[in-house]
Structure formats: structure tokens, C-alpha cells
Amino acid sequence: MPKTPLWDLPELPKNELPLHLQLQKTRVFCNNDAPTHTENIHYSGAYAAMGVDNSLRLDEFRKNFKVKIIKLNEEDMEFDLIGIDASIANAFRRILISEVPTMAIEKVLVANSSSVVQDEVLAHRLGLIPIIVDPRLFDYMSENDIPNEKNSIVFKLHVKNKRGSGERRTVFSHDLQWLPFGSEYALPTENPSDPNSNTKPKTYTSYTFSQDTLPEFSSNPITVTPGIIISKLGPGQEIELEAHACKGLGKTHAKWSPVATAWYRMLPEVILLQDIEDEDAEELVKKCPVNVFDIEDMGKGRKWATVARPRACTLCRECIREPGWEEKVALRRVKDHFIFTIESTGALPPEVLFTEAVKILEDKCERLITEMS
Amino acid sequence: MVMGVMEGSDALHPSQGMREVDKQFLAAPVKSAVDKFQLVPEFIKVRGLVKEHLDSFNYFITTDIKKIVEANNFVRCTFDDKVYLRYLKVSVGKPSVVKDGITDEMNPQQCRLGEMTYSAPICVDIEYCNGSYGHIVHPQVKKGVVIGRMPIMLRSSHCVLFGKDEEELAKLGECPLDPGGYFVVKGNEKVILIQEQLSKNRIIIDKDKKGCIQASIMSSTSMTKAKTTLVMEKEKIYLNLNSFTSKVPIMVVMKAMGMETDQEVVQMLGRDPQYAALLLPSMEDCSNLGIYTRKQALAFLDKKHRKWNNSNNSNNRKDDGGALGVLRDIFIATIQVKDDDFHRKCAYVVVMLRRMMDAYLNKDALDDKDYIGNKRLELSGTLMALLFEDLFKTMNTGLVAYSDNLLNKSSRSTKFDISQHISREDITNGLERSLSTGNWNLARFKMDKKGATQIVSRLSFIAAYGYMTKISPQFEKSRKVSGPRALQPSQWGMLCPCDTPEGEQCGLVKNLSLMTHVTTDEEEGPIITLCTNLGVEDLSLLSGEELHSPSSYLIMLNGSILGKHRRPQLFATSMRKLRRAGKISDFVSVHVNEKQRCVYIASDGGRVCRPLVIADNGVSRIKHHHMKELKDGIRNFDSFLREGLIEYLDVNEENNTLIALYEGEATSDTTHIEIEPFTILGVCAGLIPFPHHNQSPRNTYQCAMGKQAMGNIAYNQLCRMDTLIYLLVYPQRPLLTTRTIELVGYDKLGAGQNATVAVMSYSGYDIEDAIVMNKSSLDRGFGRCIVMKRHTAVYQKYANTSEQFSTPSRAPHDRERNQLLDNDGLASPGEIIRHQDLYFQKLVPENANISVNAHPSNIKYRPSRQTYKGAEGEAAVVDRVALCSDKRNNLSVKFMIRHTRRPEVGDKFSSRHGQKGVCGTIVQQEDFPFSERGICPDLIMNPHGFPSRMTVGKMIELLGSKAGVSCGRFHFGSAFGEPSGHADKVEDISATLVKHGFCYNGKDFLYSGITGTPLQAYIFMGPIYYQKLKHMVMDKMHARGMGPRQLITRQPTEGRSKNGGLRVGEMERDCLIAYGASNLIYERLMISSDPFEVQVCRKCGLLGYENHKTKAKVCSTCKNGDNISSMKLPYACKLLFQEIQSMNIVPKLTLADS
Ligand code: SF4
């Protein structure tokens, strides 16, 4: 952008910034060497000298804020958050990764494991298997809590490869069986010699009723994501264990993170600073690996390049790599337009995850307000 | 490379078969490069990577052992010379174990687990005679007498693993990727390191410490081993020999050997008057001594002859014949003297003289001791042969002594039978002892080597390989010269230029390259005959004058003079042709040295050599169809050798060649073409991607670090019971591989993980090469490792009883303590074990030396326990429990205790480019930066690691791996591989990146995870293979408050293993003094260390004591307690006083009022 002295600028209406400042405020400039103007200007008086008020106005935010869902299925979703500050979009992302609770296997009681996979490793692998259940139906389990039907899920895994079968047996995550009644393993009692003192031996969990009597689970039993390889068994090897899941946060361990990943990117904006015609246009179209540019026929055998799909730009900077091209093409990012992607692990559908994240942020804000007042 | 002579004649006379190939070449329009890479895996396939060890051992066990036994095959009693024993045949059987009289086959894995030696019986056929007692007795023959057990090298021809395929190996519990080449001795894997030595029997011209030119030769025959040195001091030439008390003028020696006239010597030296002039001072010297005849000379030498005081030696040398004997048997022992004909030896001395004079006249003629061609590598076979020979002789002398002793006895109850008295323990124990201690102490060969063997450390798969290729140096590491440490141009392709340790051993310890082969001894006889047939005029037929006649060349075979040849080039070419045709061994080297006017033929063992493609006039003999046949499996490496397409060249012969790196670079003078340039690197350096883009020391660092990287050890890693095993839970194969990685099998047994690395600064916890790690990655298993330690417990045996299994008590108060134990008193596998937990309990007899006839039920036992000592608060798991008998045949129990660890702050990581760093901090994933595609790095590395290290290879690795993951193809980064397509070019990688929407330079647009805004720079990000090194904080972290103290000084113990204190050393103390913190010093050095209250007598100044009961303080010197003061002193100080007193020095304390 050519530099113009301030006094040469045309008179501007109040409440509007000069064009280049406006650009700098709203766009990230992705130059060849480094991105510039990446930061957001929050200070309300940042442009006071020009008579522009930079404070955030709620009604304006309400007016401008938009959410556009681009893609949505069971596992992932892509949507646009328009008119929001990066800090808030980032807060959603951070909360999604680490603060939306899920259920994950935390304790593994190994009765027998003769596979080559070591017990700790096996437990670690089991922990990372996503459990398809709504975590909102469960309570957190604190250290002194006794596991019950409200705060834990129990799975059983008992796989055996018969001796002499001659082949390996793969243990999959779908071999895990849900035990709605809780653990089947009896706690080691103080005096095992006394069998008739208690009618029912105490187990590792104390369920008062079966989980499958709950309306949420009666029709759809709790399962885990199928098809994940847990271990392999040689002939004669056996795994027998119980896995106890509880509710937790991704902060504590990544296994409780409800998303495989959640991220956003700012909306790409590709601007042709000059008219790019004929050979240059073809060259430009050829440069882009994701076909951002198109060629438009101007008639009379002349062609020029247009930006057809700026959203597809991956910022490979190929179009401005060669010297001279930076003056022709400008790559920018819109600072308040976020293309947000959530890849769920399966516990909750992605759209629910996002609303959960919003709720958590809301809670946090409320807590802050109450703490401060 | 570009040296020496052209083989013009070879190219001019192509053999019949060659013509055909040439025609084909003419038909081809241009020289097209043939991809010869396929030869390398083929070579590795037929050869394995440790063939030199196997070959050497095989040679010993099949050939050399027979020679040794044959040379010492006759044993005769001194007492009765009718009693004798003759060895007829010797052979080594299959590895087996004898248990309770039953011979069982055995395999190496059994030996490792059962602490046995993997050995095979040495069987001999003997013919013997037990004496006649006056009658005529026919000798008896016994077959298959076992004289001892020979430890067998794994994968050698006598090993059970020999020729087995993968499945059979798996059945035997063996890892198919394990190279073998080591021994299993008492359960330990021992490798005999390759020893580097100066060539034997070769004339080496160099300068001694004073700068005098000397010619030395280390002559070694089966009988003697002696060093002969001719030295030129002040123009005069002397002989230095150990058998003479001082140096001897050379002309005296010549005269003593029968060359009485000076003219003869001068004649032999050659016509050029220069040489005669140089010899003149020596001749004058001789005449000054008044020695003119042989007799006089011998008399002179006799005086100088060192008499051996040692009775043992004089016994052996009863007939050494004085100075003449020395000249005959010790002086240049390689040249054997028959019937007092010293002509050959004289000629040899003259050749030495001539070469010295050449060196005097022209300094270039000095030999380079560091030149690889002047070196020999001694391998396991050679060392074992020496050891065996020594033990065999010892056994025979022992047999004689024992028989004499028996026969000497006047009354014998049994019939004497010499065959019964062959001791099999001598050889078995001797071999086993030397292998397990590494001490090669052979008085007979004046050999005293320490540390010849090492335990194969199974830290990682590559570490084990490293041991097989390691060459231990001949020099002491203390020597301050740089020559031996420097990189030698002649080691190109033979020894790895990268792989050497840092520090004092730097440059001395070397490693073999990928394709290096080490020769074994070859029969000389056929070669001599062949040479004669090819027109070599024998030395004995030549007059003295002809020895150095300018018209012909000397022919030397293994250091001794064979004769002369008038057309040396033709001779060399025909020799080479015969070799290529397979008429003589592939490893015979023929080397024409024009400067010395010599043709050297070498067939001795220990030369390093490597295969090269033969080229005629710069055109490779290997054509496309050959390679195609190779691919189709019609050919193998051997057939290439057989048909003369490839040959082995040793370092000396390389001097006669012009080797082109690539076919395209060949000129018409080119004689050979390299197979693949990356083979100049060894196994360890071969793992580095793009090493040719790195600063050289970085590759060296990686060679050392690759051996410390955790990963997979072997396929049988979970069945091994090593003392310490480090494993990675999720090892990966590198995304950016090299050809060496594929050849070695590192892609199957990797030691690292592909981590997505962002090169940026983050958090400040990444200074000084520290790395920042992503907590979620660690949660998901990155860098997780398993450490397994072996704990052993033994059930001791006693005269009458032994320690017993013990059933732990299950009583309520014992239950908790005994919960790990099974009913046999051993912890059961799978149990979680913590610090101070009990894992073993046994019953020990209360009285060990109970009388033998006590009834078993009378023996009382008490339980004895072992507790686990690990880090506090850490839960380990009992992985396996194995019962076996140990070395002393006691029942021993081995517990493998496993601990799984996730990386923590302070653990050491390294990439494959010598860039090590510790984990500086662990950061939540949401705080990590993320890319446009949602990729979050696993670790962040500071960019300051790059400029000073100049590891460009690491950057290319990042690019290549990134391209690899985006296009789904493993990329390659073999050394120097770009021209031949074994390494991807950066341009191509960049193109791939762009195609998949990345920036060509690998830099991504990243958003800060903390603020959510884009970072103000593009970040270089992509996968790099990271290794977790064995140095972990958990094993090193240490602190203590109160704790154990040493017994004598009462100061805190030292070292982490003894829970020792942290020392305030001299320098720390100095700082505190300088600062004036006297109370702190007092507290550190006294109160917290070893405070002690002493009673001091003010009068005599000595220490008194306090009577414990009466509380009276007494000075034992003054015999009263009048002047006693008590004061505080470090206990060590009091100890010092007493120790000094015990040496009759009286330390006195003078007390002043405070
Ligand atoms: S930066 Fe790359 S993807 Fe974006 S428009 Fe330019 S060439 Fe296309």
C-alpha cells in the first residue's frame, strides 16, 4: 500500500478509520516473509486521536455476530463464527480440548493377562478408547467416593485365544462388554474364611441398581468406539480384566478430551492488487495447488484472473513466492471470521460439544462476576 | 584414489568372454548409468553384516585348529620314551550341553537364560602307546576323545543357528535380525573386539624419536615373535634386536651371516654409487672394530648376546646356538634359513637397507604408520587361535608332567593309560576365562592384552551392532600425537569416517564401514607356484647384483621376497585376471609399487578390503541385464564375483586403480566404479538421514547417541533376562529412512518416534537446547518407555543341606507384607511392587556348617527375605520370574521388575543429528500453537539449535518427513544419495509439499494457543524422528537429609546408590570463605557432617576420654583428669590424629580461651 501523509488524506467522516488502518485492524497480512498485524486492538482509545471510538459495543456485537454451519455430521462439524474476537474463539477451542468432561477408563483391574502387552500399557490403551456415552448423566468421582451407578461405568474384557488355534487373535475395543450391574470382582475381605456373614460379597463398586434400568441406557447400552485394536493374543493367551471408567477433564489427561482436536482458522482473503491478465493469469492459476484462482474471459481473446475460492486457500504462499508477485496478490486473513472445526471422539455430537463449551464459558464468566462483586 | 599405474595391458587384451560384453557396449548409444544399489542388499544377504567375525572364527575352527594340533601333535613322556600320544585328527562338534552325563543339544537362548556357555566339544582322534615294559606293544587308536569345549560364535558354521531361516530362528528363541558374531559365556554375551595392529612381516620405514630413520619389521611366525629394527644413527646403520644387549653395526651382522666382503653387500645394494656412499660409514665402523671374517663377527655378536637368566627360557633354548642361532631363528624370523644358507636373509636385509637409504635420500619414501594398508585387523578367530594354541600346549606339557609323575611312582595299582589323563578342564576353563574376563595373557607369545572382550550391551539394537564393528586401537590413549587420531584418506570405504567416540578415545577407536570385509589367511603355496609359472625368477637363482637391477621389479609375497620379474605390469595384470577368474582366492591383492619397484602380493589375514565394480576403459562391466537378472533372482552377489564383474580390493591395491564414484564420471582411465557411495559409512552413521548435509562432528555425536536410544532391542526382547533393558512402548520406524536403515533392519526394530516438531521459541523453558513437550502427546504415549531390571536371588547349597522354599505366612499381621509372594515365597508376575516391598523369601539353615550326618529333620531353618529398593512412590511391576541354575549350580531365581515411565522434565531426547536436549517443560495442548489444519506439534525446539550446529540435514529431514506424511510414501535420505536416487532432493520434496498445500519451505502459519491470534512468523514445522535416550531424571535425581554414614570417618556416604550426601567441595568452601559465611561453613562441614566431642588435655595436648560410667574425664597420657577440656571436632579430624599417632608422630592440640 502506498504511503500517504496524513494531511494529504481526504476528509473522513467521523467514526471511520482511514482505509489502511481499517485494514490493519481487521486483517492479518500474510506477507511472504512473515505475517503482520496479527494482534487485535482492544483498547477503546486506540484511535482516539482520529476521533474513532474502538470500544466494544454489545448491541453492535449482537447485530454483527453470526454463526454459519458449513458441515455437520456425527463426528465432525465445520462452522463459521463471524464477528467475534480471537480471544473468545480461542476460549471455546481451549475449553473444548480440555474442559468439557467425558467418561474414560481410569482404573483397570487385571485378573489375568498373558498377552505380550504389558498391563500398564494395556491399561493406557484402554484409557484412550472413547466411550460413547453422554457424560452429563454422570457425576464426578472424587478420591474418597465409592464408585456407584452415578459416577462410574464398568466394562469387562475377557478374551481368550485357545491353545492350539494356531493363529493370532486380535482384541478389539468392541470386545469390551458393559457391566450395568457394576464390578463382578469381589473385594478382598478381611476374613475370607467367613463366607456366610454376607449374602453378597462386596465388589469394587457398590451399585444400588443396574444402570440399564435408567431410561437413557435401557434402549441403547453404553458402548465404546468399535474397531480399535487393544492387543493381540497368541495361542493360549488370555486377557481377563475389568475396566472402570469415570468422568474427567481433558486437562487432567488427554483421554478425557472430548475432541480429537478442535481448531479454527481465520477466513482467508485473497486480493488481486492489480489486474492480472493473459499469461500472468494462467501462471497464477497454475501456481495455486488448491485452485483458488479462476480465469475469466474478458472477450476479445483476453483473459484475466479472478479469485474464485478464497476459502480454500491453505496459505502456501505459492502465489506470492516469486519476486514481483507480492505486489500483485495480497493474502490476508479476516480477523473476526473464524472457520471453526470440531472433531469429536464420539462421546457427544460436535454441536452439543460446542454448546457445552459455551455453557462452561458462561459459568466461568458468572463465577468471575460473582467473585468480583 | 587417483594414484599409481594404469592397467593398459588389461584393457588391451580382453578375454574371450569380455569381448561379447564389449560388443554390447558398442551397440549402446551412450554410457548409461546402471543402478548398482541392488548389489548392496545382495551383498548384505550373502554376507551378513558381521561376516568378518564369522569368517575369521570359521577359519579358525575348521582350518587353523587343525594346523595348531598338527604342529603340536606329538606328546612323549620324558620318563619312558615308549610312552607317547599322537593327535591324528581334530574336529569341533555341535554345540551341546552335558547334564548328568547326558549330552543334549543346546541353543544360544538357553545359554543366555541358564547362565551357561554356548560351547561345543573339541574331539580328537589319538594314537597312543602306554609303554612296553619290555614287550612290543602296538599303538592303540582312540577316536572322538574330548579334550575340551570350545565356545562357539553365534551364527558361525558350527552354530545351531547357521543357515536357519526366520521361522526356525524364532523357534529357537532367537532374533532373526541379530547379527551374531559374539559368544555366550556363562550367560553373558561377549564379543571379541577387532584389534588393530601394525602389519606383521612388513618393512616399515619411519623415524624414531630422535629423528633417525629406521626400518622395522615385526616378524611373527608360529615359533617366534620378534621385532627387528635397523636404525641409521649418525650415518651409521645399526641393528636393534631384543636378543642383543646393545645395538650392533649392521656390517658385523652381514659378515656374521656369511657376507664377508663389503663388495658383496654393495653389489646387492645396487650400482648407484649413492647407496654405496651411504653404506661407507657403516663399513668403516666395522673395520674399526677389527672384524673382517665371519668368525670374528660371530665372536663379537656372541659377546652381545643376551643370556636369559630365566631358567625356564634357558631350558627351552638349550640349543639356541649363540649369536648364530639368534640370527637364524629370531632375526627376521619370517625368512627361514635352511642348511645355514643365509643368502635370502642377507638379501632381505639389503632390501631393508636400500629402502632406508631411499628414505634418507628422499623423505617421501617414509612409510605412514597410520596408513590403513599398513595395518592388520586381528579378529576373533586369530585371537582364539592364539589362545587355543597356548592352552593346547599347556595341556600337553601338563599331560607329560602328570604321566611322568605317575610312572615315577614305584607302586601303581592300576594299569597306566595315557589317554585317560588328557585333561579337558585346561582348555575349557582357559577359553572360558579369557572370554569372560577379556584378558589374553599368553606368556608363550609375549602377549598380555586386557579388555579384548566386551559384553554386548543390549541397550538398543544399534548398540549391539556397534560392538560388532568396533575396532579397538593399538596405541595407548594417553599418547598425545594427532596422527593416529586423524582421518586417513586410505580409510575411504573401509572404516567409517563418522563413527568414533568423543573424548580420549577419539579417532583411535574406529568402526568398520558397511561393505568392509576383513580377510583371513590364505595358503601361500599355490600362489608361489603360480608366480613362478608366471615368470618370477626365484631369488636363489639370482646373483647379488640382480637384486636391485633397474630392469626388473621385486616380487614380494606377504612381506618376504619371492624373486624378480621383468614385466611387472603384465605380471600384475595376469595375477588379477586369474583372481577374477576365480583361480586364486578373491582376497589376494596384487599391488605394483613403482616407487619401490616392487610388486606386493598379499594373501595374509586381517587386511581390510571392499567390493568394487570392475570397469574396462571406464565402462562398467555390470550392465542392465545383469541387474535385471539379479532382481529376478537368477544371480546373486557371488555370481557377480565369479564372473569377474566385481572384485574385492584391499587398501594397497586401491593405489593401482582409478575409481569413479559414478559411472557417468568415469573416464577412459577408470578401472573401477563404486557400488554405492553411502557404503563408506558404517551401520551407526547410516541411520542419519542426509548426513552429507550436516557438520561432520554432529554425525559423530549421533553415532554415539544412537547407541543410547531406547527402542526395540530384538524380536526376543521380552524373553531376555538381561540385567537392564530399556524399551520404548510405541517405537516407530523413521518417516525419513535411508538405505542402510532398511539393510540393517532398523525399520523393524526402531528406536524412536516421529514427533511433529515446531521450530520456535516458547515459554523460555527451551533455552540451551531444552525442548518443550506437549502434555497431550505424552498422555497419548509419546516417549513412554519401559525399564526392566533384573533382581536375582539364590538358594545356596551347603554340605548337607540347602536353602529351602518357604511358604509365606498368611496370618493377619503378615498378610500385608507377604501379599506379593506366592506360596513358594516368590513374588508372582503381574504384581505391583513398591519400594520396600518383599519379593523373595526363603528358608536358610540356622547353622550352615552343621555336621554332615545330622538328620535332615533336625536342621532348623529361619526365613530370609529380600526387599525391593526402587524410587519411593513409584509402582513397578513384577514382569517375569524365572528359575534356573546359576554358574555354581545353585538354584537361582531371576525377577524382572518392570517400570513404565512417561517422559518428565529433565529426560533426555535427541534427534538423529547429534542434537540432544532435555525436556524443559511440559505444556498443556491447548497452550500449544496449532496450524491451519489443526495440527499441534508434539514438541517445540528452539531455533537457536541450528545456526551454530549447522545441521542442515535435520531441516531436510523435517521437510522430507512432512512431504512423506502428506503423500504417503517413505522418503529417503541416504548419504550422498541424491545423484543415485537414494535420497530425495529438496526441490522434489518442496514440490510435494506445495502439491499438498504446504509452503515449499516447510513453514506453516500458526496460531498461538494462548492468545488465539496468529503468530508473527511462519513456523518451520514437521515430523522429525526423535530418540529417547537412556538418561532419565528418575535414575539420577537424588537428595537427602539424614542418612547413612561411613563407618570409619562417620561422614555421610558418597554417591546416589548409597543414599549419600551432597558434598560441599573445595571450591564451594572457598566461595563461602570469600563470602564470610563462617557459620554456614561450620554448619556444613561439622554439624551436618561428623561432629564429635573429644576430651583434650590442656597440659599434654593429647586426646583423653570420658569414662562412661563415672562421667570422669581422664587423660590417658597424664593419668589424671585435672586439665581436661571438652570440645567439638570433626570425627575425621580425631581419626587423623589417631592415625598420625599410630605412625609415631604426636599431634598436639593447644587450646586457647575463647
Ligand atoms: S497462498 Fe497458496 S493456496 Fe492461497 S491462493 Fe496463494 S497459492 Fe493458492
mmCIF file with all atom_site columns, N, CA and C in Angstrom, chain B residues 33 97 383 448 536 565 613 691 750 1025 1138:
data_model
loop_
_atom_site.group_PDB
_atom_site.id
_atom_site.type_symbol
_atom_site.label_atom_id
_atom_site.label_alt_id
_atom_site.label_comp_id
_atom_site.label_asym_id
_atom_site.label_entity_id
_atom_site.label_seq_id
_atom_site.pdbx_PDB_ins_code
_atom_site.Cartn_x
_atom_site.Cartn_y
_atom_site.Cartn_z
_atom_site.occupancy
_atom_site.B_iso_or_equiv
_atom_site.pdbx_formal_charge
_atom_site.auth_seq_id
_atom_site.auth_comp_id
_atom_site.auth_asym_id
_atom_site.auth_atom_id
_atom_site.pdbx_PDB_model_num
ATOM 1  N N  . ALA B 1 33   ? 24.126 -44.992 -16.875 1.00 0.00 ? 33   ALA B N  1
ATOM 2  C CA . ALA B 1 33   ? 24.453 -45.442 -15.540 1.00 0.00 ? 33   ALA B CA 1
ATOM 3  C C  . ALA B 1 33   ? 23.523 -46.565 -15.125 1.00 0.00 ? 33   ALA B C  1
ATOM 4  N N  . VAL B 1 97   ? 25.270 -79.532 25.547  1.00 0.00 ? 97   VAL B N  1
ATOM 5  C CA . VAL B 1 97   ? 25.453 -79.387 26.976  1.00 0.00 ? 97   VAL B CA 1
ATOM 6  C C  . VAL B 1 97   ? 25.437 -80.786 27.579  1.00 0.00 ? 97   VAL B C  1
ATOM 7  N N  . LEU B 1 383  ? 42.575 -64.372 17.524  1.00 0.00 ? 383  LEU B N  1
ATOM 8  C CA . LEU B 1 383  ? 42.813 -64.322 18.967  1.00 0.00 ? 383  LEU B CA 1
ATOM 9  C C  . LEU B 1 383  ? 42.489 -65.662 19.612  1.00 0.00 ? 383  LEU B C  1
ATOM 10 N N  . ASP B 1 448  ? 50.010 -59.844 26.429  1.00 0.00 ? 448  ASP B N  1
ATOM 11 C CA . ASP B 1 448  ? 49.277 -59.553 27.648  1.00 0.00 ? 448  ASP B CA 1
ATOM 12 C C  . ASP B 1 448  ? 48.268 -58.475 27.317  1.00 0.00 ? 448  ASP B C  1
ATOM 13 N N  . VAL B 1 536  ? 58.205 -65.453 -12.450 1.00 0.00 ? 536  VAL B N  1
ATOM 14 C CA . VAL B 1 536  ? 59.000 -64.857 -11.383 1.00 0.00 ? 536  VAL B CA 1
ATOM 15 C C  . VAL B 1 536  ? 60.284 -65.653 -11.247 1.00 0.00 ? 536  VAL B C  1
ATOM 16 N N  . HIS B 1 565  ? 60.788 -60.005 -11.367 1.00 0.00 ? 565  HIS B N  1
ATOM 17 C CA . HIS B 1 565  ? 60.055 -60.155 -12.613 1.00 0.00 ? 565  HIS B CA 1
ATOM 18 C C  . HIS B 1 565  ? 60.397 -58.987 -13.509 1.00 0.00 ? 565  HIS B C  1
ATOM 19 N N  . VAL B 1 613  ? 33.072 -52.448 -8.445  1.00 0.00 ? 613  VAL B N  1
ATOM 20 C CA . VAL B 1 613  ? 32.686 -52.907 -9.778  1.00 0.00 ? 613  VAL B CA 1
ATOM 21 C C  . VAL B 1 613  ? 33.864 -52.681 -10.704 1.00 0.00 ? 613  VAL B C  1
ATOM 22 N N  . PRO B 1 691  ? 23.238 -37.186 6.065   1.00 0.00 ? 691  PRO B N  1
ATOM 23 C CA . PRO B 1 691  ? 24.428 -36.855 6.860   1.00 0.00 ? 691  PRO B CA 1
ATOM 24 C C  . PRO B 1 691  ? 25.375 -35.949 6.098   1.00 0.00 ? 691  PRO B C  1
ATOM 25 N N  . GLY B 1 750  ? 12.983 -50.214 15.462  1.00 0.00 ? 750  GLY B N  1
ATOM 26 C CA . GLY B 1 750  ? 13.294 -48.793 15.574  1.00 0.00 ? 750  GLY B CA 1
ATOM 27 C C  . GLY B 1 750  ? 13.579 -48.385 17.002  1.00 0.00 ? 750  GLY B C  1
ATOM 28 N N  . TYR B 1 1025 ? 12.308 -37.490 13.468  1.00 0.00 ? 1025 TYR B N  1
ATOM 29 C CA . TYR B 1 1025 ? 12.450 -38.716 14.253  1.00 0.00 ? 1025 TYR B CA 1
ATOM 30 C C  . TYR B 1 1025 ? 13.221 -38.390 15.523  1.00 0.00 ? 1025 TYR B C  1
ATOM 31 N N  . GLN B 1 1138 ? 44.635 -39.759 65.525  1.00 0.00 ? 1138 GLN B N  1
ATOM 32 C CA . GLN B 1 1138 ? 44.964 -41.112 65.992  1.00 0.00 ? 1138 GLN B CA 1
ATOM 33 C C  . GLN B 1 1138 ? 45.786 -41.868 64.969  1.00 0.00 ? 1138 GLN B C  1
#
